[in-house]
Short mmCIF file of C-alpha atoms in Angstrom, two decimals:
data_model
loop_
_atom_site.label_atom_id
_atom_site.label_comp_id
_atom_site.label_asym_id
_atom_site.label_seq_id
_atom_site.Cartn_x
_atom_site.Cartn_y
_atom_site.Cartn_z
CA MET A 23 8.43 -20.43 19.07
CA ARG A 24 6.28 -17.49 20.06
CA SER A 25 9.11 -14.99 19.56
CA ALA A 26 9.83 -16.55 16.18
CA LEU A 27 6.21 -16.07 15.20
CA ILE A 28 6.21 -12.45 16.29
CA LEU A 29 9.45 -11.78 14.45
CA ALA A 30 8.12 -13.39 11.28
CA THR A 31 4.93 -11.36 11.55
CA ALA A 32 6.93 -8.16 11.91
CA LEU A 33 8.86 -9.07 8.76
CA GLY A 34 5.63 -9.84 6.97
CA LEU A 35 4.42 -6.32 7.61
CA ALA A 36 7.72 -4.70 6.77
CA LEU A 37 7.49 -4.50 2.99
CA PRO A 38 8.22 -0.82 2.35
CA ALA A 39 9.59 -1.47 -1.14
CA LEU A 40 6.21 -2.78 -2.23
CA ALA A 41 4.12 -0.01 -0.69
CA ASN A 42 4.04 2.27 -3.74
CA ASP A 43 4.38 -0.45 -6.29
CA VAL A 44 1.36 -1.05 -8.49
CA GLY A 45 2.99 -3.90 -10.36
CA LEU A 46 6.07 -6.00 -10.78
CA VAL A 47 8.16 -6.84 -13.84
CA LYS A 48 7.99 -10.63 -14.21
CA VAL A 49 9.46 -11.03 -17.67
CA ALA A 50 12.18 -8.85 -19.24
CA LYS A 51 13.87 -9.91 -22.48
CA GLY A 52 16.33 -7.81 -24.46
CA ASN A 53 16.39 -4.07 -23.89
CA VAL A 54 13.63 -2.97 -21.49
CA GLU A 55 13.60 0.31 -19.59
CA ILE A 56 11.27 2.11 -17.23
CA GLN A 57 10.94 5.85 -17.64
CA ARG A 58 10.07 7.37 -14.26
CA GLY A 59 9.90 11.16 -14.44
CA SER A 60 13.22 12.13 -16.00
CA ASP A 61 14.93 8.89 -14.94
CA ARG A 62 15.50 5.84 -17.12
CA ILE A 63 15.77 2.65 -15.10
CA PRO A 64 16.77 -0.66 -16.70
CA ALA A 65 13.89 -3.06 -16.06
CA LYS A 66 14.77 -6.44 -14.63
CA VAL A 67 12.69 -9.28 -13.30
CA GLY A 68 11.55 -8.02 -9.89
CA THR A 69 11.61 -4.28 -10.70
CA GLY A 70 8.59 -2.59 -9.10
CA LEU A 71 6.35 -0.33 -11.17
CA ARG A 72 4.54 2.81 -10.06
CA ALA A 73 1.60 4.74 -11.44
CA SER A 74 2.87 7.11 -14.18
CA ASP A 75 5.82 4.85 -15.09
CA VAL A 76 6.39 4.24 -18.80
CA ILE A 77 7.68 0.89 -20.11
CA VAL A 78 9.93 1.26 -23.16
CA THR A 79 11.25 -1.74 -25.12
CA GLY A 80 13.97 -1.86 -27.77
CA ALA A 81 13.93 -3.72 -31.10
CA ASP A 82 14.90 -6.94 -29.28
CA GLY A 83 12.87 -6.21 -26.14
CA SER A 84 9.69 -7.55 -24.58
CA ALA A 85 8.36 -7.36 -21.04
CA GLY A 86 5.63 -8.86 -18.89
CA VAL A 87 4.12 -7.26 -15.80
CA THR A 88 1.70 -8.39 -13.09
CA PHE A 89 -0.39 -5.70 -11.41
CA THR A 90 -1.70 -5.73 -7.84
CA ASP A 91 -5.23 -6.62 -8.98
CA ASN A 92 -3.80 -9.63 -10.89
CA SER A 93 -4.10 -7.94 -14.29
CA LEU A 94 -1.34 -9.09 -16.62
CA VAL A 95 0.18 -6.93 -19.33
CA SER A 96 2.98 -7.68 -21.78
CA VAL A 97 4.53 -5.46 -24.41
CA GLY A 98 6.41 -6.57 -27.52
CA PRO A 99 9.45 -5.06 -29.28
CA ASN A 100 9.68 -1.31 -30.06
CA SER A 101 6.83 -0.50 -27.71
CA VAL A 102 6.03 2.39 -25.39
CA PHE A 103 3.38 1.75 -22.75
CA ALA A 104 2.51 4.37 -20.13
CA ILE A 105 0.65 3.60 -16.91
CA ASP A 106 -1.32 6.86 -16.86
CA LYS A 107 -3.41 5.96 -13.82
CA TYR A 108 -3.54 3.02 -11.48
CA SER A 109 -5.27 2.46 -8.18
CA PHE A 110 -6.69 -0.68 -6.58
CA ASP A 111 -8.26 -1.34 -3.19
CA SER A 112 -7.55 -4.95 -2.24
CA THR A 113 -10.49 -5.02 0.19
CA THR A 114 -13.27 -3.63 -2.03
CA HIS A 115 -11.62 -4.47 -5.39
CA VAL A 116 -12.53 -0.99 -6.59
CA GLY A 117 -9.88 0.46 -8.85
CA GLU A 118 -8.91 2.36 -11.95
CA PHE A 119 -6.34 1.43 -14.58
CA GLU A 120 -5.63 3.69 -17.53
CA GLY A 121 -2.87 2.51 -19.79
CA ASN A 122 -1.61 4.26 -22.91
CA LEU A 123 0.00 2.30 -25.73
CA LYS A 124 1.82 5.01 -27.64
CA GLN A 125 3.70 2.65 -29.88
CA GLY A 126 4.10 -1.08 -30.51
CA ARG A 127 2.10 -4.07 -29.31
CA LEU A 128 0.45 -5.13 -26.11
CA ALA A 129 -1.28 -8.24 -24.76
CA ALA A 130 -3.32 -8.05 -21.58
CA VAL A 131 -5.51 -10.07 -19.26
CA SER A 132 -7.85 -8.10 -17.04
CA GLY A 133 -7.85 -8.65 -13.28
CA LYS A 134 -9.99 -8.23 -10.20
CA MET A 135 -10.98 -4.59 -10.71
CA VAL A 136 -12.66 -5.35 -14.05
CA LYS A 137 -14.50 -8.26 -12.45
CA GLN A 138 -15.73 -5.84 -9.79
CA SER A 139 -16.62 -3.00 -12.19
CA PRO A 140 -16.45 -3.47 -15.98
CA GLU A 141 -14.48 -0.86 -17.91
CA SER A 142 -12.51 0.26 -14.85
CA MET A 143 -9.55 -0.72 -17.05
CA LYS A 144 -8.99 1.38 -20.17
CA ILE A 145 -6.29 1.29 -22.82
CA ARG A 146 -5.65 4.31 -25.01
CA THR A 147 -3.84 4.41 -28.33
CA PRO A 148 -3.09 7.51 -30.42
CA SER A 149 -6.30 6.87 -32.41
CA ALA A 150 -8.73 5.21 -29.98
CA ILE A 151 -9.72 4.26 -26.46
CA MET A 152 -10.85 0.84 -25.28
CA GLY A 153 -12.85 -0.14 -22.22
CA VAL A 154 -12.16 -3.65 -20.95
CA ARG A 155 -15.02 -5.82 -19.77
CA GLY A 156 -12.75 -8.91 -19.75
CA THR A 157 -10.65 -10.91 -20.22
CA GLU A 158 -7.83 -11.33 -22.74
CA PHE A 159 -7.03 -8.97 -25.60
CA LEU A 160 -4.37 -7.53 -27.89
CA VAL A 161 -3.62 -3.99 -29.04
CA GLN A 162 -1.33 -2.78 -31.77
CA VAL A 163 -0.34 0.73 -32.81
CA ASP A 164 0.88 0.82 -36.42
CA GLU A 165 4.37 1.97 -37.18
CA PRO A 166 4.58 5.39 -38.85
CA GLY A 167 4.41 5.28 -42.64
CA LYS A 168 2.38 2.09 -42.79
CA MET B 25 12.28 10.35 -25.70
CA LEU B 26 9.71 8.33 -27.53
CA ALA B 27 7.48 8.39 -24.52
CA ALA B 28 7.41 12.14 -24.10
CA GLY B 29 5.04 14.58 -25.69
CA CYS B 30 2.72 12.22 -27.55
CA ALA B 31 -0.71 13.68 -26.83
CA ALA B 32 -3.65 11.83 -28.37
CA PRO B 33 -4.97 13.99 -31.21
CA PRO B 34 -7.99 12.42 -32.90
CA LYS B 35 -6.81 13.46 -36.37
CA ALA B 36 -3.94 11.89 -38.33
CA ALA B 37 -3.05 9.67 -35.39
CA ALA B 38 -1.28 6.35 -35.90
CA PRO B 39 -3.89 3.70 -36.76
CA SER B 40 -4.38 0.97 -34.19
CA LEU B 41 -5.83 -2.53 -33.93
CA PHE B 42 -7.82 -4.16 -31.12
CA VAL B 43 -8.35 -7.93 -30.87
CA VAL B 44 -10.20 -10.15 -28.39
CA ILE B 45 -8.57 -13.56 -27.93
CA PRO B 46 -9.79 -16.60 -25.98
CA SER B 47 -8.38 -16.78 -22.45
CA SER B 48 -5.23 -18.89 -22.40
CA ALA B 49 -6.35 -20.17 -18.99
CA ASP B 50 -9.87 -21.44 -19.76
CA GLY B 51 -10.78 -20.43 -23.32
CA HIS B 52 -13.31 -17.86 -22.09
CA VAL B 53 -13.99 -15.10 -24.66
CA GLY B 54 -14.37 -11.68 -23.11
CA LYS B 55 -15.55 -8.33 -24.33
CA ILE B 56 -13.98 -4.97 -25.09
CA VAL B 57 -15.49 -1.69 -26.21
CA VAL B 58 -13.49 0.35 -28.72
CA THR B 59 -14.11 4.03 -29.35
CA GLY B 60 -12.32 5.97 -32.07
CA GLY B 61 -13.51 9.38 -33.21
CA ASN B 62 -17.31 9.10 -33.23
CA ASP B 63 -17.53 5.31 -33.63
CA THR B 64 -17.97 2.87 -30.77
CA ARG B 65 -18.02 -0.91 -31.28
CA VAL B 66 -18.15 -3.89 -28.98
CA ILE B 67 -15.88 -6.85 -29.74
CA ASP B 68 -17.03 -10.06 -28.05
CA THR B 69 -16.04 -12.93 -30.35
CA ALA B 70 -12.84 -14.99 -30.44
CA TYR B 71 -10.33 -13.22 -32.69
CA GLY B 72 -12.87 -10.47 -33.35
CA ALA B 73 -10.94 -7.33 -34.24
CA GLN B 74 -11.43 -3.69 -35.15
CA ARG B 75 -8.94 -1.47 -36.90
CA VAL B 76 -9.09 2.24 -36.12
CA ASP B 77 -7.78 4.36 -38.98
CA ALA B 78 -6.05 7.72 -38.73
CA ASN B 79 -9.40 9.55 -38.74
CA GLY B 80 -10.81 7.46 -35.93
CA SER B 81 -13.14 5.35 -38.10
CA LEU B 82 -13.57 1.70 -37.16
CA VAL B 83 -13.27 -1.16 -39.66
CA PRO B 84 -13.81 -4.81 -38.69
CA VAL B 85 -10.83 -7.07 -39.37
CA LYS B 86 -10.68 -10.85 -39.64
CA MET B 87 -7.99 -12.29 -37.39
CA THR B 88 -7.27 -15.98 -36.73
CA ALA B 89 -5.19 -17.93 -34.23
CA ASP B 90 -2.47 -18.03 -36.93
CA THR B 91 -2.40 -14.30 -37.69
CA VAL B 92 -2.40 -13.57 -33.97
CA ARG B 93 0.58 -15.89 -33.50
CA GLN B 94 2.36 -14.22 -36.41
CA ASP B 95 1.77 -10.62 -35.30
CA PHE B 96 1.67 -10.96 -31.53
CA GLY B 97 3.77 -14.10 -30.87
CA THR B 98 6.67 -12.28 -29.20
CA THR B 99 4.28 -10.11 -27.18
CA LEU B 100 2.18 -13.06 -25.99
CA ALA B 101 5.31 -15.02 -25.09
CA ALA B 102 6.17 -12.27 -22.57
CA LEU B 103 2.80 -12.48 -20.78
CA PRO B 104 3.47 -13.60 -17.18
CA GLY B 105 1.91 -16.80 -15.86
CA PHE B 106 -1.59 -16.65 -14.45
CA PRO B 107 -1.89 -16.28 -10.71
CA ALA B 108 -2.40 -19.75 -9.26
CA SER B 109 -4.02 -20.63 -5.96
CA PHE B 110 -3.92 -23.71 -3.77
CA MET B 111 -5.69 -24.92 -0.67
CA LEU B 112 -3.96 -27.14 1.89
CA TYR B 113 -5.58 -28.71 4.95
CA PHE B 114 -4.39 -29.27 8.53
CA LEU B 115 -4.85 -31.73 11.37
CA GLU B 116 -7.21 -30.54 14.12
CA GLY B 117 -5.65 -28.01 16.50
CA LYS B 118 -2.23 -28.32 14.85
CA ASP B 119 -0.05 -26.57 12.33
CA GLU B 120 0.68 -29.94 10.72
CA LEU B 121 -0.68 -30.76 7.26
CA THR B 122 -2.94 -33.74 6.60
CA PRO B 123 -1.18 -36.59 4.75
CA GLU B 124 -3.14 -35.75 1.56
CA SER B 125 -2.09 -32.12 1.73
CA LYS B 126 1.55 -33.06 2.29
CA ALA B 127 1.39 -34.77 -1.10
CA GLU B 128 -0.41 -31.78 -2.65
CA LEU B 129 2.40 -29.52 -1.38
CA GLN B 130 4.67 -30.93 -4.10
CA LYS B 131 2.36 -29.38 -6.70
CA VAL B 132 2.67 -26.02 -5.01
CA PHE B 133 6.45 -26.30 -5.00
CA ALA B 134 6.44 -27.28 -8.67
CA GLU B 135 4.35 -24.21 -9.49
CA LEU B 136 6.71 -21.98 -7.49
CA ARG B 137 9.73 -23.30 -9.35
CA LYS B 138 8.14 -22.30 -12.67
CA ARG B 139 8.02 -18.65 -11.67
CA PRO B 140 11.21 -16.60 -11.67
CA LEU B 141 10.23 -14.33 -8.81
CA PRO B 142 6.96 -15.36 -7.21
CA ASP B 143 4.89 -13.14 -4.92
CA ILE B 144 3.16 -15.37 -2.47
CA ALA B 145 0.33 -14.74 -0.05
CA VAL B 146 -0.43 -17.41 2.54
CA ILE B 147 -3.65 -17.00 4.51
CA GLY B 148 -4.35 -19.39 7.37
CA HIS B 149 -7.81 -20.39 8.60
CA THR B 150 -9.29 -22.58 11.34
CA ASP B 151 -12.53 -24.34 12.12
CA THR B 152 -14.74 -22.99 14.92
CA VAL B 153 -13.42 -25.16 17.76
CA GLY B 154 -12.09 -22.78 20.44
CA GLY B 155 -12.14 -19.06 21.08
CA LEU B 156 -11.36 -16.21 18.73
CA ALA B 157 -7.87 -15.44 20.08
CA TYR B 158 -6.87 -19.12 20.10
CA ASN B 159 -7.95 -19.52 16.47
CA ASP B 160 -6.25 -16.28 15.39
CA ARG B 161 -2.99 -17.66 16.82
CA LEU B 162 -3.54 -21.10 15.29
CA SER B 163 -4.38 -19.71 11.83
CA LEU B 164 -1.28 -17.52 11.86
CA ALA B 165 0.85 -20.44 13.06
CA ARG B 166 -0.44 -22.45 10.09
CA ALA B 167 0.38 -19.66 7.65
CA GLU B 168 3.80 -19.12 9.23
CA ARG B 169 4.53 -22.84 9.07
CA MET B 170 3.87 -22.77 5.31
CA ARG B 171 6.04 -19.70 5.00
CA GLU B 172 8.91 -21.49 6.77
CA MET B 173 8.55 -24.48 4.46
CA MET B 174 8.66 -22.24 1.38
CA ALA B 175 11.61 -20.29 2.73
CA GLY B 176 13.25 -23.69 3.33
CA MET B 177 13.03 -24.41 -0.39
CA GLY B 178 14.88 -21.21 -1.16
CA ILE B 179 12.16 -18.62 -1.71
CA PRO B 180 13.20 -15.32 -0.10
CA ALA B 181 11.01 -14.91 3.00
CA GLU B 182 10.26 -11.26 2.15
CA ARG B 183 8.41 -12.40 -0.96
CA ILE B 184 5.96 -14.38 1.18
CA GLN B 185 3.24 -12.62 3.14
CA ALA B 186 1.60 -14.68 5.85
CA ALA B 187 -1.63 -13.77 7.61
CA GLY B 188 -4.14 -15.55 9.83
CA ARG B 189 -7.89 -15.02 9.55
CA GLY B 190 -8.80 -17.26 12.47
CA LYS B 191 -12.36 -18.57 12.20
CA ARG B 192 -13.67 -15.45 10.47
CA GLU B 193 -13.76 -16.86 6.94
CA LEU B 194 -15.16 -20.37 7.01
CA LEU B 195 -15.05 -22.34 3.78
CA VAL B 196 -17.94 -24.44 5.07
CA PRO B 197 -20.30 -22.47 7.32
CA THR B 198 -20.85 -24.23 10.67
CA ASP B 199 -22.08 -23.44 14.18
CA ASP B 200 -19.51 -22.43 16.77
CA ASN B 201 -17.33 -25.17 18.29
CA MET B 202 -17.67 -27.52 15.33
CA ALA B 203 -14.73 -29.56 14.11
CA GLU B 204 -14.73 -29.28 10.30
CA PRO B 205 -11.65 -30.50 8.41
CA ARG B 206 -12.39 -28.36 5.35
CA ASN B 207 -12.18 -25.19 7.41
CA ARG B 208 -8.70 -26.02 8.76
CA ARG B 209 -6.77 -24.76 5.79
CA VAL B 210 -4.32 -22.34 4.26
CA GLU B 211 -4.95 -20.60 0.98
CA ILE B 212 -1.79 -19.99 -1.00
CA SER B 213 -1.88 -17.61 -3.92
CA VAL B 214 1.12 -17.32 -6.17
CA ARG B 215 1.53 -14.38 -8.48
#
């Protein structure tokens, strides 16, 4: 029993795949890709996200992500959303989240860092910047020519 | 390609729209602060919205539940489920659930089944009966027991993190060496 407990504890600590992840893809419909540096990775349910990743959806695509501070973000079809900055300390709840909606639509629910310090989450668009004091909101960037 | 090279020039940028909607969890209406060009406005009403034009000027817009559904339906449908948390209680000195909590466990399992790939944190706690080391072991045993039960229902064990906090984080503050059923618990959070 004791050895089983120790083994299970060791496994619990051994989560290297999650160490750099700031979020996790929970919903992926249609064509969804992650641009990481010069790489394009198909996004599936369970794909980990890192700071500076960009989520890109096709005409039939939409995606939903949970972040480590429990913020939730989803993007609709034909969208480009960049995670410009993300950090979160799970002990102090201090963090910084700067997202950039370059194109398309986004829905978001703020998480623990905003509860700790309002406006620690910001969303940029080509024409504006928004500070989030809570809780649930939508952002749209118009298509060119509209 | 689309993602590259789009700096954020204040002039002739694509117009954008910002909307506050009531929380789908509890209806709470939050607050956002939008800045475009030289204008800054606070939005703090349900379906309150501001449009930012290409020059960075803000114009209030009237949105409704219907227009939001029309324009953002697909986007909102992709929003992941809210993190849920549960509390389950144990028999004194054991890693066995109380009969009430055994029944409650079905709710936890139902919630887990709804999520395609849940991340789960299980944190065990004890009351203040016994020493620190004993309670650290007992709290971890409680968390590990829950982890085994979840793994038994098919959730990959690596998605479940178990930790014991011993008697450090009492739900109900008591003196030392006090039996208190509400402190003998695990907190399960599902993301």
